[in-house]
Amino acid sequence: MAAIELRDLWKRYDRVEAVQGINLDIRHNEFIALVGPSGCGKTTTLRMIAGLEDITAGEIRVGDRVVNEVPPKDRDIAMVFQNYALYPHMTVYDNMAFGLKLRKTSKAEIDRRVRDAADILNIGELLDRRPKQLSGGQRQRVAMGRAIVRNPQVFLFDEPLSNLDAKLRVQMRTEIKKIHRRVRTTVVYVTHDQIEAMTLADRIVVMNFGLIEQVGTPDEMYNAPKTRFVASFIGSPSMNFLPCRVVSGGNGSLALRLTDKLSLAVPPERAARYRSHLDREMVFGIRPEHISDRRPNAGSGFEEFEAGMEVVEPMGIDTMVFFSIDGIEICARARPRAVGPVGEAMPFTVDMNEMHLIDPANDRVV
Amino acid sequence: MVAVTNIGRAEARPPLSVRSRLRRSVGPDIDGYGFILPSAIIMVSLVVYPFGLAVWYSLSDAFIGQPASFIGLDNFIYILTVDDIFPKVLRNTLLFAVISVACKVFFGLICALLLQRITTFKRFFRGAMLIPFVAPTALTTLGWWLILDPTYSHINWILKHVWPFSEMGLGPYQFLADPTLALSSVIFVNFWRGLPFFVITILAGLVSIPDHLYEAAEIDGASTWDKFWKITLPLLRPVLAVVILFSTIFTLADFNIVFVLTRGGPMNETHLFATYSYTYGILNHDIGLGAAVSLFLFPILAFTVIFLLRLIRRDTAYEL
């Protein structure tokens, strides 16, 4: 069993508080993605789990022991580095066998494990090559192979795909998911790419300024973000935010007044939730995919308005349309055929069932 | 249908310029040869011509102030069969080079590893390390001459007056007069002078090994010792081979230190090829013999260079 517990974990460099007392429970065999902008403390956290970075305060448990003072080699972890960190003077085989040799594993056992891992990763023909004779994707596989052969309790990935080109990245992403299914083990995966986190992880941890903003499944992260930061970080293109005022719409219903001319009705089932914020300045959050070209008779909770298109970005399956409300740029996702020429007014339908209301006082989602 | 032929090409060809004709015979690299021509001229006049001249002298009875005539291999035969000092010179030179270079490698590695870890006064220590290398050899060797002098030796003074050495009853030592001590002394001074070159070069090699390799090794279970033997040393091999190559060449041909400290004495115990050749050629005016002695260095150097170059080329071009 290799659950990981982080308790009030702090990391302080000379003047920087990289990690500021985070708490996290990672379950056995769970795939956790730590995601956040650069400098948010995700890599530091990973390196503390690995033992490459001293812990300023707090506690890390792997399985049932506190590993604060345990050197990396005794933590039973394997790590895949961003730049692969393959030993340039060793063949692929020796790179993968290195950890096992140091642990005095028998030759036959080393050979069996290396070949098994090579099979899983499809690098059987590369075993005699040196790292410099490999492509980026192949090096990535070898780096994973080196981790797999050790059969560790915990896998740590430090932005493993960020050095690959876009196409290969998508391919390796799928590969990592497959491998995790075969080699069931606890994984902590650091990335700044929210799509990687969404596609791979069982649960996502969004970090910002050394703190955890939210922990949850990809679905929760997307549909029920708890803070404005998570709402804006997860999803691409990111969520639109507009200042608004919660006003009474008569008959006990509520509406959001965005401008003097534009008000959107809040769906009745949300009225109770937002009522305490009546007549307050709030922030209305809505994802681009929930603002579309006009869908007549869409049903309850759908509101309509009209705006002048400023920029149009065709993506093939959809076209992103940019317009502005009171000087704030808004992005909508429309069917390509419904989009007219730039500069013209276009009718939009917004799905208020997917709206978020954010309290600007604490940036939390209501 | 238009038939594609090349019948008309021969007639249509314009007459070739000199350059194009050269290009045809020499190949497409003709411009390259042009670019290296200036350096080639310098090489020939400063290296090939003196070398050829030395070979000619070694095959002649050249004596200062007299016309030389060809005498075949007589000089070499004389040195190998009659001259009873030459075997000593050969032995001295080899001992001098092997011991000195070995010490430089060993202590150079240790100093470089220590310097890499030093964080306070880093620049001061790295700079100070270079002093023996940058100060003029003739000058620093004079300093050593004083330190090792039988009468004024600081070492002997310390051994006599400073506790705890004063209790041990050591010395005084005749550093430059005792045959064994004299060779050890010149080897030590050469080691002292050559060490910084090793330290700085090895340090540069160490710095170029990326940290993440050590981190990966640490996670793989490597101890400090494992990391040194399995990561540091193999990755330093190209750098080590190059410094050993350079240092061996310079050490085998060393002249200054022995010339200032002992002039080859006592009883020729510290003569090296260079000083012995100088004795023959300049002091005894027998240029032919002097040239022959120094030419004995050539096969030794050639062998060392070829051996070390092969070591370097053996798949050492790592991409870090």
XYZ file of C-alpha atoms in Angstrom:
686
model
C 0.000 0.000 0.000
C 1.413 3.342 -0.914
C -0.859 6.160 -0.035
C 0.881 9.506 0.333
C -0.025 12.063 2.953
C 1.188 15.621 3.024
C 0.603 17.399 6.349
C 1.107 21.160 6.710
C 3.963 20.954 4.257
C 6.138 24.083 4.012
C 9.080 24.917 1.852
C 10.920 28.159 2.397
C 13.870 29.245 0.294
C 15.889 32.253 1.362
C 13.110 34.735 0.779
C 10.517 32.771 -1.114
C 7.770 30.721 0.470
C 7.464 28.145 -2.286
C 4.988 25.902 -0.537
C 2.892 27.287 2.302
C 1.463 24.558 4.449
C -0.400 22.278 2.126
C -2.401 19.202 3.106
C -3.124 16.422 0.678
C -4.123 12.775 0.807
C -3.183 10.703 -2.197
C -4.808 7.297 -2.265
C -3.197 3.995 -3.108
C -2.854 3.541 -6.883
C -4.367 6.918 -7.545
C -3.211 9.116 -10.412
C -2.895 12.634 -9.038
C -2.008 15.624 -11.196
C -0.499 18.709 -9.591
C -1.253 21.588 -11.890
C -0.766 25.303 -11.738
C 1.118 28.188 -13.305
C 4.911 28.297 -13.068
C 6.159 29.167 -9.639
C 3.059 27.824 -7.891
C 5.039 25.266 -5.883
C 3.965 22.117 -7.702
C 7.449 20.986 -8.691
C 8.802 21.854 -5.247
C 6.089 19.706 -3.717
C 6.985 16.819 -6.015
C 10.678 17.177 -5.221
C 9.914 17.127 -1.532
C 7.987 13.882 -2.002
C 10.999 12.530 -3.895
C 13.387 13.639 -1.186
C 15.398 15.886 -3.479
C 14.360 18.950 -1.517
C 14.481 19.375 2.263
C 11.215 19.990 4.044
C 11.065 23.258 5.976
C 8.137 22.162 8.107
C 5.405 19.567 8.061
C 5.351 15.894 7.333
C 5.282 13.539 4.369
C 4.126 9.967 4.747
C 4.527 7.295 2.104
C 2.612 4.177 3.053
C 2.664 4.145 6.811
C 6.015 5.746 7.505
C 7.118 9.346 7.790
C 9.780 9.878 5.148
C 10.936 13.405 6.059
C 14.426 12.216 6.905
C 14.541 9.206 4.567
C 16.971 9.660 1.650
C 15.475 9.384 -1.849
C 16.983 5.984 -2.496
C 15.143 4.476 0.471
C 11.738 5.956 -0.301
C 10.868 3.360 -2.922
C 9.922 5.929 -5.499
C 10.819 6.405 -9.141
C 10.871 9.721 -10.923
C 10.614 10.758 -14.545
C 12.329 14.086 -15.120
C 11.322 16.843 -17.486
C 14.571 16.501 -19.454
C 14.567 12.715 -18.963
C 17.932 12.712 -17.089
C 19.153 9.655 -18.952
C 22.772 8.735 -18.277
C 24.471 9.733 -21.545
C 27.324 7.260 -21.214
C 25.116 4.217 -20.774
C 23.040 2.235 -23.224
C 19.286 2.187 -22.899
C 19.582 -1.231 -21.259
C 22.108 0.019 -18.707
C 20.077 3.123 -18.057
C 17.123 0.968 -17.146
C 19.209 -1.574 -15.232
C 21.180 1.014 -13.229
C 18.826 1.217 -10.253
C 18.465 -2.551 -10.089
C 22.229 -3.112 -10.252
C 22.738 -0.709 -7.371
C 20.208 -2.688 -5.412
C 22.144 -5.881 -6.122
C 19.336 -7.544 -8.056
C 20.430 -10.785 -9.755
C 21.496 -10.558 -13.388
C 18.685 -12.827 -14.592
C 16.089 -10.802 -12.713
C 17.452 -7.525 -14.078
C 17.336 -8.907 -17.592
C 13.787 -10.137 -17.179
C 12.537 -6.852 -15.762
C 14.305 -4.675 -18.314
C 12.924 -6.736 -21.191
C 9.431 -6.741 -19.694
C 9.491 -2.970 -19.345
C 10.937 -2.602 -22.838
C 8.020 -4.680 -24.129
C 5.457 -2.545 -22.388
C 7.045 0.602 -23.804
C 7.859 -0.754 -27.245
C 11.554 0.016 -26.991
C 12.852 -3.528 -27.372
C 14.997 -2.656 -30.411
C 16.582 0.358 -28.731
C 18.210 -1.417 -25.792
C 21.739 -1.208 -27.232
C 21.557 2.438 -28.182
C 22.858 5.462 -26.347
C 20.463 8.255 -25.355
C 21.860 10.620 -27.969
C 20.849 8.181 -30.687
C 17.209 8.408 -29.630
C 14.443 10.819 -30.542
C 12.662 12.848 -27.876
C 9.740 10.460 -27.685
C 12.040 7.449 -27.404
C 14.020 9.104 -24.608
C 10.770 9.769 -22.838
C 9.933 6.087 -23.042
C 13.337 5.065 -21.739
C 12.929 7.462 -18.818
C 9.623 5.795 -18.031
C 11.191 2.376 -18.505
C 13.827 3.249 -15.957
C 11.038 4.000 -13.515
C 8.943 0.952 -14.353
C 11.703 -1.664 -13.914
C 12.179 -0.590 -10.344
C 8.586 -1.520 -9.603
C 8.313 1.294 -7.071
C 5.481 2.121 -4.727
C 5.192 5.611 -6.162
C 5.817 7.132 -9.576
C 6.671 10.800 -9.751
C 6.447 12.637 -13.063
C 7.900 16.135 -13.367
C 6.396 17.760 -16.475
C 7.425 14.710 -18.507
C 5.856 15.807 -21.775
C 6.782 19.454 -21.916
C 9.894 18.889 -24.036
C 7.998 17.056 -26.772
C 6.310 18.568 -29.794
C 2.551 18.956 -29.696
C 1.683 15.858 -31.688
C 4.017 13.578 -29.764
C 2.748 15.016 -26.514
C -0.795 13.922 -27.253
C 0.464 10.493 -28.279
C 2.580 10.030 -25.141
C -0.299 11.240 -23.005
C -2.395 8.351 -24.202
C 0.586 6.082 -23.725
C 1.043 7.142 -20.102
C -2.605 6.471 -19.450
C -2.310 2.976 -20.931
C 0.824 2.267 -18.953
C -0.793 3.348 -15.729
C -3.585 0.918 -16.424
C -1.024 -1.893 -16.847
C 1.400 -0.915 -14.125
C -1.021 -0.022 -11.363
C 0.721 2.205 -8.884
C 0.391 5.553 -7.181
C 1.316 8.386 -9.528
C 1.997 12.029 -8.784
C 2.165 13.942 -12.035
C 3.238 17.563 -12.220
C 2.227 19.603 -15.233
C 1.376 23.157 -16.140
C -0.889 21.899 -18.895
C -4.438 21.624 -17.631
C -5.421 19.401 -20.557
C -2.806 16.837 -19.532
C -4.118 17.000 -15.992
C -7.735 16.646 -17.122
C -7.095 13.716 -19.434
C -4.756 11.722 -17.201
C -5.643 12.229 -13.599
C -8.095 10.536 -11.291
C -7.961 13.687 -9.237
C -6.466 17.074 -9.943
C -4.787 19.378 -7.451
C -4.707 22.983 -8.596
C -2.004 25.006 -6.882
C -1.383 28.733 -6.858
C 1.170 30.787 -4.889
C 2.244 27.783 -2.836
C -1.280 26.898 -1.771
C -3.787 24.323 -2.911
C -6.783 26.016 -4.513
C -8.874 22.920 -5.017
C -8.655 19.139 -5.137
C -11.158 17.180 -7.150
C -11.951 14.952 -10.083
C -11.534 16.439 -13.560
C -15.314 16.657 -13.754
C -15.555 18.616 -10.507
C -12.757 20.906 -11.595
C -14.532 21.738 -14.804
C -18.117 21.904 -13.636
C -17.804 22.993 -10.038
C -14.682 25.113 -9.557
C -14.490 26.508 -6.068
C -12.427 29.593 -6.801
C -12.098 32.107 -9.572
C -8.518 30.921 -10.134
C -9.543 27.308 -10.709
C -12.426 28.437 -12.890
C -10.061 30.405 -15.082
C -7.219 27.873 -15.055
C -9.193 24.790 -16.035
C -10.766 24.864 -19.477
C -9.513 26.216 -22.761
C -10.183 28.887 -23.878
C -10.649 30.019 -20.338
C -13.826 31.128 -18.662
C -15.230 34.643 -19.303
C -15.641 36.883 -16.286
C -17.936 39.907 -16.217
C -18.789 42.227 -13.365
C -22.518 42.167 -12.670
C -25.117 43.091 -10.124
C -27.594 40.613 -8.723
C -31.026 42.191 -9.088
C -34.581 41.107 -8.457
C -36.433 40.041 -11.588
C -39.937 40.096 -10.095
C -41.964 37.089 -8.992
C -39.125 36.102 -6.671
C -36.778 35.462 -9.532
C -33.257 36.881 -9.866
C -31.378 38.403 -12.747
C -27.782 39.514 -13.368
C -27.488 43.060 -14.641
C -24.345 43.193 -16.750
C -24.919 46.599 -18.315
C -27.774 49.062 -18.432
C -29.060 47.359 -21.537
C -28.175 43.749 -20.786
C -29.638 41.609 -18.021
C -29.677 37.823 -17.908
C -32.217 35.866 -15.857
C -30.857 33.426 -13.297
C -32.419 29.954 -13.608
C -35.107 29.547 -10.921
C -33.414 26.570 -9.228
C -30.341 28.747 -8.526
C -32.303 31.665 -7.121
C -32.162 30.409 -3.538
C -28.399 29.954 -3.720
C -27.740 33.475 -4.914
C -30.424 35.352 -3.019
C -28.153 36.396 -0.186
C -26.086 38.326 -2.726
C -29.048 40.400 -3.933
C -28.049 43.947 -4.865
C -24.362 43.238 -4.550
C -21.630 43.665 -7.116
C -20.536 40.159 -8.159
C -18.627 38.519 -10.991
C -20.448 36.449 -13.534
C -18.440 33.535 -14.943
C -19.396 31.605 -18.052
C -17.315 29.319 -20.269
C -17.061 30.067 -24.010
C -18.727 26.775 -24.832
C -21.831 27.929 -22.975
C -22.249 30.995 -25.146
C -23.232 29.877 -28.617
C -24.941 31.143 -31.718
C -28.691 31.480 -31.343
C -30.488 28.212 -30.545
C -34.234 28.961 -30.761
C -36.397 27.160 -28.207
C -33.346 25.872 -26.364
C -35.309 25.412 -23.158
C -35.273 26.859 -19.715
C -32.256 28.726 -18.483
C -31.187 29.814 -21.936
C -30.962 33.542 -22.464
C -30.433 35.490 -25.619
C -28.574 38.696 -26.479
C -26.908 40.353 -29.395
C -23.347 41.651 -29.770
C -21.013 42.907 -32.499
C -18.339 40.393 -33.506
C -14.798 41.711 -33.246
C -12.589 38.744 -33.968
C -13.415 35.357 -35.390
C -11.160 32.311 -34.981
C -12.269 29.292 -36.986
C -11.099 26.067 -35.292
C -12.717 23.639 -37.729
C -15.303 21.967 -35.576
C -16.238 25.268 -33.916
C -15.526 28.910 -34.444
C -14.439 31.089 -31.564
C -16.152 34.473 -31.674
C -14.855 37.416 -29.663
C -16.939 40.426 -28.758
C -16.923 42.832 -25.873
C -19.359 43.899 -23.223
C -18.500 47.165 -21.545
C -14.925 46.920 -22.737
C -14.405 43.386 -21.434
C -13.560 40.836 -24.075
C -15.823 37.832 -24.198
C -15.244 34.627 -26.078
C -18.052 32.466 -27.403
C -18.046 29.146 -29.192
C -20.345 29.025 -32.193
C -21.121 26.662 -35.043
C -19.056 27.794 -38.025
C -22.057 28.137 -40.306
C -23.852 30.459 -37.908
C -21.035 33.000 -37.899
C -21.402 35.956 -40.221
C -18.776 38.495 -41.281
C -16.734 40.313 -38.657
C -18.203 43.640 -37.547
C -21.813 42.575 -37.845
C -24.091 42.046 -34.900
C -24.723 38.435 -34.057
C -27.367 36.892 -31.836
C -26.070 34.628 -29.055
C -27.650 32.142 -26.692
C -26.128 31.745 -23.260
C -26.745 28.666 -21.149
C -27.324 30.121 -17.705
C -27.569 26.625 -16.231
C -23.756 26.546 -16.519
C -23.143 29.943 -15.006
C -20.914 30.650 -12.012
C -21.275 33.496 -9.600
C -18.092 34.690 -7.943
C -17.835 36.876 -4.877
C -15.117 39.430 -5.709
C -14.442 39.915 -1.987
C -12.772 36.502 -1.671
C -12.763 35.240 -5.270
C -14.731 32.172 -4.247
C -17.504 30.683 -6.345
C -20.896 30.978 -4.698
C 6.219 13.316 -76.740
C 9.525 15.068 -76.339
C 12.517 12.808 -76.101
C 14.781 13.727 -73.209
C 18.398 13.492 -74.266
C 21.631 15.138 -73.273
C 23.202 15.138 -76.707
C 23.640 18.898 -76.925
C 25.337 19.323 -73.562
C 28.938 18.749 -74.597
C 28.855 21.495 -77.224
C 27.055 23.952 -74.980
C 29.645 23.700 -72.170
C 31.586 26.983 -71.712
C 35.389 26.803 -71.372
C 36.464 26.038 -67.798
C 38.155 28.631 -65.608
C 41.341 27.766 -63.687
C 39.365 27.513 -60.492
C 36.759 25.214 -61.975
C 39.521 22.987 -63.366
C 41.207 22.902 -59.961
C 37.869 22.086 -58.416
C 37.554 19.160 -60.787
C 40.857 17.653 -59.822
C 40.995 18.548 -56.102
C 37.298 18.154 -55.404
C 34.734 20.614 -54.103
C 36.877 21.482 -51.018
C 39.247 23.760 -52.941
C 38.036 26.852 -51.016
C 38.746 25.096 -47.743
C 42.355 24.495 -48.755
C 42.646 28.165 -49.606
C 41.466 29.178 -46.163
C 43.923 26.982 -44.290
C 46.855 28.020 -46.475
C 48.043 30.916 -44.217
C 48.094 28.713 -41.119
C 49.717 25.960 -43.123
C 52.538 28.329 -44.098
C 53.083 29.330 -40.461
C 53.026 25.674 -39.376
C 55.552 24.694 -41.996
C 57.957 27.537 -41.195
C 57.705 27.264 -37.413
C 57.217 23.547 -36.864
C 58.028 21.462 -39.894
C 61.190 23.363 -40.875
C 62.804 23.286 -37.371
C 61.805 19.649 -37.020
C 63.375 18.815 -40.360
C 66.458 20.776 -39.368
C 66.687 18.832 -36.095
C 66.434 15.559 -37.994
C 69.215 16.727 -40.317
C 71.438 17.779 -37.368
C 70.864 14.453 -35.631
C 72.176 12.689 -38.724
C 75.222 14.961 -38.946
C 78.333 15.792 -36.932
C 77.201 19.421 -36.601
C 79.347 21.319 -34.126
C 78.967 25.005 -33.356
C 81.169 27.016 -35.673
C 82.007 24.131 -38.032
C 80.493 22.885 -41.275
C 78.317 19.802 -40.792
C 78.556 16.579 -42.757
C 76.281 13.569 -42.928
C 77.280 10.694 -40.630
C 74.167 8.491 -40.756
C 72.918 7.067 -37.438
C 76.249 7.429 -35.666
C 74.854 9.920 -33.093
C 72.038 7.587 -32.136
C 74.346 4.602 -31.944
C 76.738 6.600 -29.733
C 73.927 7.614 -27.399
C 72.538 4.095 -27.109
C 75.816 2.203 -26.777
C 78.542 4.492 -25.420
C 76.745 7.211 -23.457
C 76.135 5.807 -19.963
C 74.163 8.843 -18.790
C 71.423 8.454 -21.402
C 69.648 5.476 -19.740
C 69.451 7.556 -16.594
C 67.944 10.462 -18.583
C 65.372 8.132 -20.093
C 64.484 6.736 -16.682
C 64.316 10.229 -15.128
C 62.109 11.578 -17.870
C 59.660 8.701 -17.628
C 59.541 8.805 -13.823
C 59.210 12.578 -13.925
C 56.303 12.498 -16.365
C 54.422 9.473 -15.032
C 54.603 10.368 -11.330
C 53.918 14.034 -11.898
C 50.939 13.499 -14.225
C 49.504 10.776 -11.987
C 49.685 13.080 -8.963
C 48.156 15.922 -10.947
C 45.208 13.737 -11.981
C 44.623 12.431 -8.482
C 44.968 15.698 -6.583
C 43.442 17.680 -9.446
C 40.254 15.617 -9.114
C 40.177 16.026 -5.354
C 40.767 19.786 -5.498
C 38.191 20.224 -8.255
C 35.574 18.259 -6.308
C 36.285 20.356 -3.224
C 36.259 23.649 -5.118
C 32.926 22.736 -6.681
C 31.388 22.373 -3.234
C 32.852 25.569 -1.785
C 30.258 28.319 -1.814
C 31.720 31.052 0.401
C 34.743 32.867 -1.056
C 34.262 30.713 -4.127
C 35.919 33.192 -6.469
C 38.812 33.803 -4.101
C 39.649 30.115 -3.865
C 39.259 29.500 -7.566
C 41.459 32.486 -8.336
C 44.076 31.586 -5.741
C 44.215 28.079 -7.157
C 45.505 29.488 -10.438
C 48.510 31.352 -9.034
C 51.110 28.593 -9.597
C 49.947 28.332 -13.183
C 49.879 32.001 -14.122
C 53.019 33.175 -12.310
C 56.161 32.952 -14.512
C 57.756 29.546 -14.064
C 61.300 30.848 -13.881
C 60.290 33.169 -11.043
C 58.301 30.692 -8.972
C 60.987 28.076 -9.471
C 63.505 30.502 -8.024
C 61.224 30.692 -4.994
C 61.271 26.922 -4.722
C 65.034 27.008 -5.097
C 65.171 29.132 -1.973
C 62.709 26.915 -0.136
C 64.731 23.812 -1.021
C 68.170 25.407 -0.569
C 70.378 23.384 1.821
C 71.361 26.395 3.923
C 68.303 28.647 3.804
C 65.597 25.992 3.353
C 62.348 27.036 5.043
C 61.377 23.410 5.326
C 64.501 22.504 7.242
C 64.014 25.529 9.479
C 60.448 24.472 10.244
C 61.515 20.909 10.926
C 64.079 22.132 13.390
C 62.225 24.926 15.183
C 58.479 24.331 14.975
C 56.735 21.962 17.335
C 55.895 19.077 16.873
C 58.466 18.596 14.121
C 61.209 19.856 16.398
C 60.579 16.856 18.673
C 60.861 14.356 15.843
C 64.480 15.071 15.046
C 63.929 15.234 11.271
C 66.325 16.801 8.809
C 68.046 18.818 7.742
C 67.504 17.465 4.230
C 69.639 18.193 1.185
C 66.674 18.516 -1.117
C 68.570 19.338 -4.256
C 71.845 17.546 -3.500
C 70.621 14.126 -2.427
C 70.031 12.035 -5.614
C 66.620 10.608 -4.643
C 65.374 13.782 -2.990
C 66.495 15.885 -5.950
C 64.365 13.979 -8.462
C 61.433 13.980 -6.009
C 61.854 17.712 -5.515
C 61.754 18.585 -9.210
C 58.777 16.257 -9.672
C 57.026 17.999 -6.796
C 57.651 21.468 -8.179
C 56.406 20.384 -11.601
C 53.325 18.877 -9.922
C 52.752 22.101 -7.983
C 53.017 24.149 -11.150
C 50.814 21.898 -13.290
C 48.082 21.181 -10.757
C 45.942 24.300 -11.420
C 45.567 23.390 -15.080
C 44.047 20.073 -14.012
C 41.894 21.591 -11.293
C 40.420 24.272 -13.526
C 39.815 21.976 -16.472
C 38.332 19.209 -14.344
C 36.225 21.781 -12.522
C 34.856 22.960 -15.868
C 34.098 19.330 -16.698
C 32.358 18.822 -13.353
C 30.236 21.922 -13.739
C 29.064 20.747 -17.147
C 27.574 17.550 -15.695
C 23.919 18.425 -15.149
C 22.507 18.136 -11.632
C 19.516 16.140 -12.744
C 21.765 13.175 -13.526
C 22.840 13.094 -9.900
C 19.244 13.457 -8.778
C 18.177 10.602 -11.030
C 21.027 8.487 -9.676
C 20.068 9.361 -6.118
C 16.520 8.192 -6.729
C 17.903 5.103 -8.464
C 19.642 4.320 -5.193
C 23.179 5.540 -5.753
C 25.415 6.410 -2.807
C 27.868 9.321 -3.006
C 30.551 6.817 -3.930
C 28.376 5.245 -6.649
C 27.635 8.671 -8.047
C 31.341 9.440 -8.307
C 32.320 6.164 -9.971
C 29.297 5.664 -12.194
C 28.340 9.215 -13.176
C 31.110 11.717 -12.473
C 34.131 9.738 -13.586
C 32.707 8.306 -16.836
C 31.388 11.725 -17.830
C 34.725 13.336 -17.016
C 36.633 10.876 -19.161
C 36.825 13.092 -22.276
C 38.020 16.048 -20.201
C 40.508 13.915 -18.289
C 41.905 12.447 -21.466
C 42.482 15.897 -22.935
C 44.226 17.327 -19.854
C 46.329 14.201 -19.471
C 47.289 14.475 -23.117
C 48.330 18.120 -22.835
C 50.031 17.710 -19.508
C 51.977 14.632 -20.615
C 53.310 16.491 -23.623
C 54.347 19.510 -21.542
C 55.759 17.443 -18.703
C 57.832 15.186 -20.964
C 59.327 18.248 -22.586
C 59.797 20.227 -19.361
C 63.005 22.238 -19.128
C 62.624 25.293 -16.855
C 62.152 23.646 -13.508
C 65.100 21.275 -13.715
C 67.280 23.912 -15.342
C 66.669 26.419 -12.533
C 66.672 23.996 -9.592
C 69.404 21.457 -10.339
C 70.738 21.865 -13.884
C 70.437 18.097 -14.127
C 72.526 17.346 -11.067
C 73.432 15.872 -8.672
C 75.361 13.384 -10.786
C 72.872 13.695 -13.657
C 70.121 12.299 -11.389
C 67.604 14.884 -12.541
C 68.501 15.296 -16.217
C 65.544 15.148 -18.562
C 65.628 14.920 -22.347
C 65.349 18.686 -22.681
C 68.081 19.586 -20.197
C 70.376 16.805 -21.399
C 69.917 17.830 -25.000
C 70.709 21.420 -23.974
C 73.864 20.232 -22.230
C 75.057 18.409 -25.331
C 73.974 20.899 -27.945
C 74.523 24.294 -26.315
C 76.961 23.777 -23.455
C 79.146 21.176 -25.224
C 78.512 22.707 -28.673
C 77.735 19.234 -30.118
C 74.521 20.135 -31.953
C 74.296 16.761 -33.679
C 74.223 14.808 -30.408
C 71.908 17.339 -28.798
C 69.424 16.984 -31.651
C 69.662 13.202 -31.492
C 68.880 13.192 -27.755
C 65.834 15.386 -28.178
C 64.594 13.249 -31.067
C 64.337 10.275 -28.692
C 61.408 12.141 -27.171
C 59.547 11.996 -30.462
C 58.499 8.308 -30.491
C 57.541 8.495 -26.814
C 55.373 11.555 -27.401
C 53.876 10.104 -30.575
C 52.948 6.911 -28.771
C 51.365 8.820 -25.865
C 49.408 11.105 -28.161
C 48.069 8.259 -30.297
C 47.120 6.223 -27.243
C 45.314 9.090 -25.525
C 43.609 10.309 -28.693
C 42.169 6.862 -29.246
C 40.922 6.910 -25.692
C 39.228 10.247 -26.293
C 37.640 9.222 -29.564
C 36.196 6.043 -28.132
C 32.541 7.080 -28.004
C 33.169 9.934 -25.652
C 31.108 12.514 -27.460
C 28.253 12.625 -24.984
C 25.260 14.815 -25.316
C 24.353 16.019 -21.900
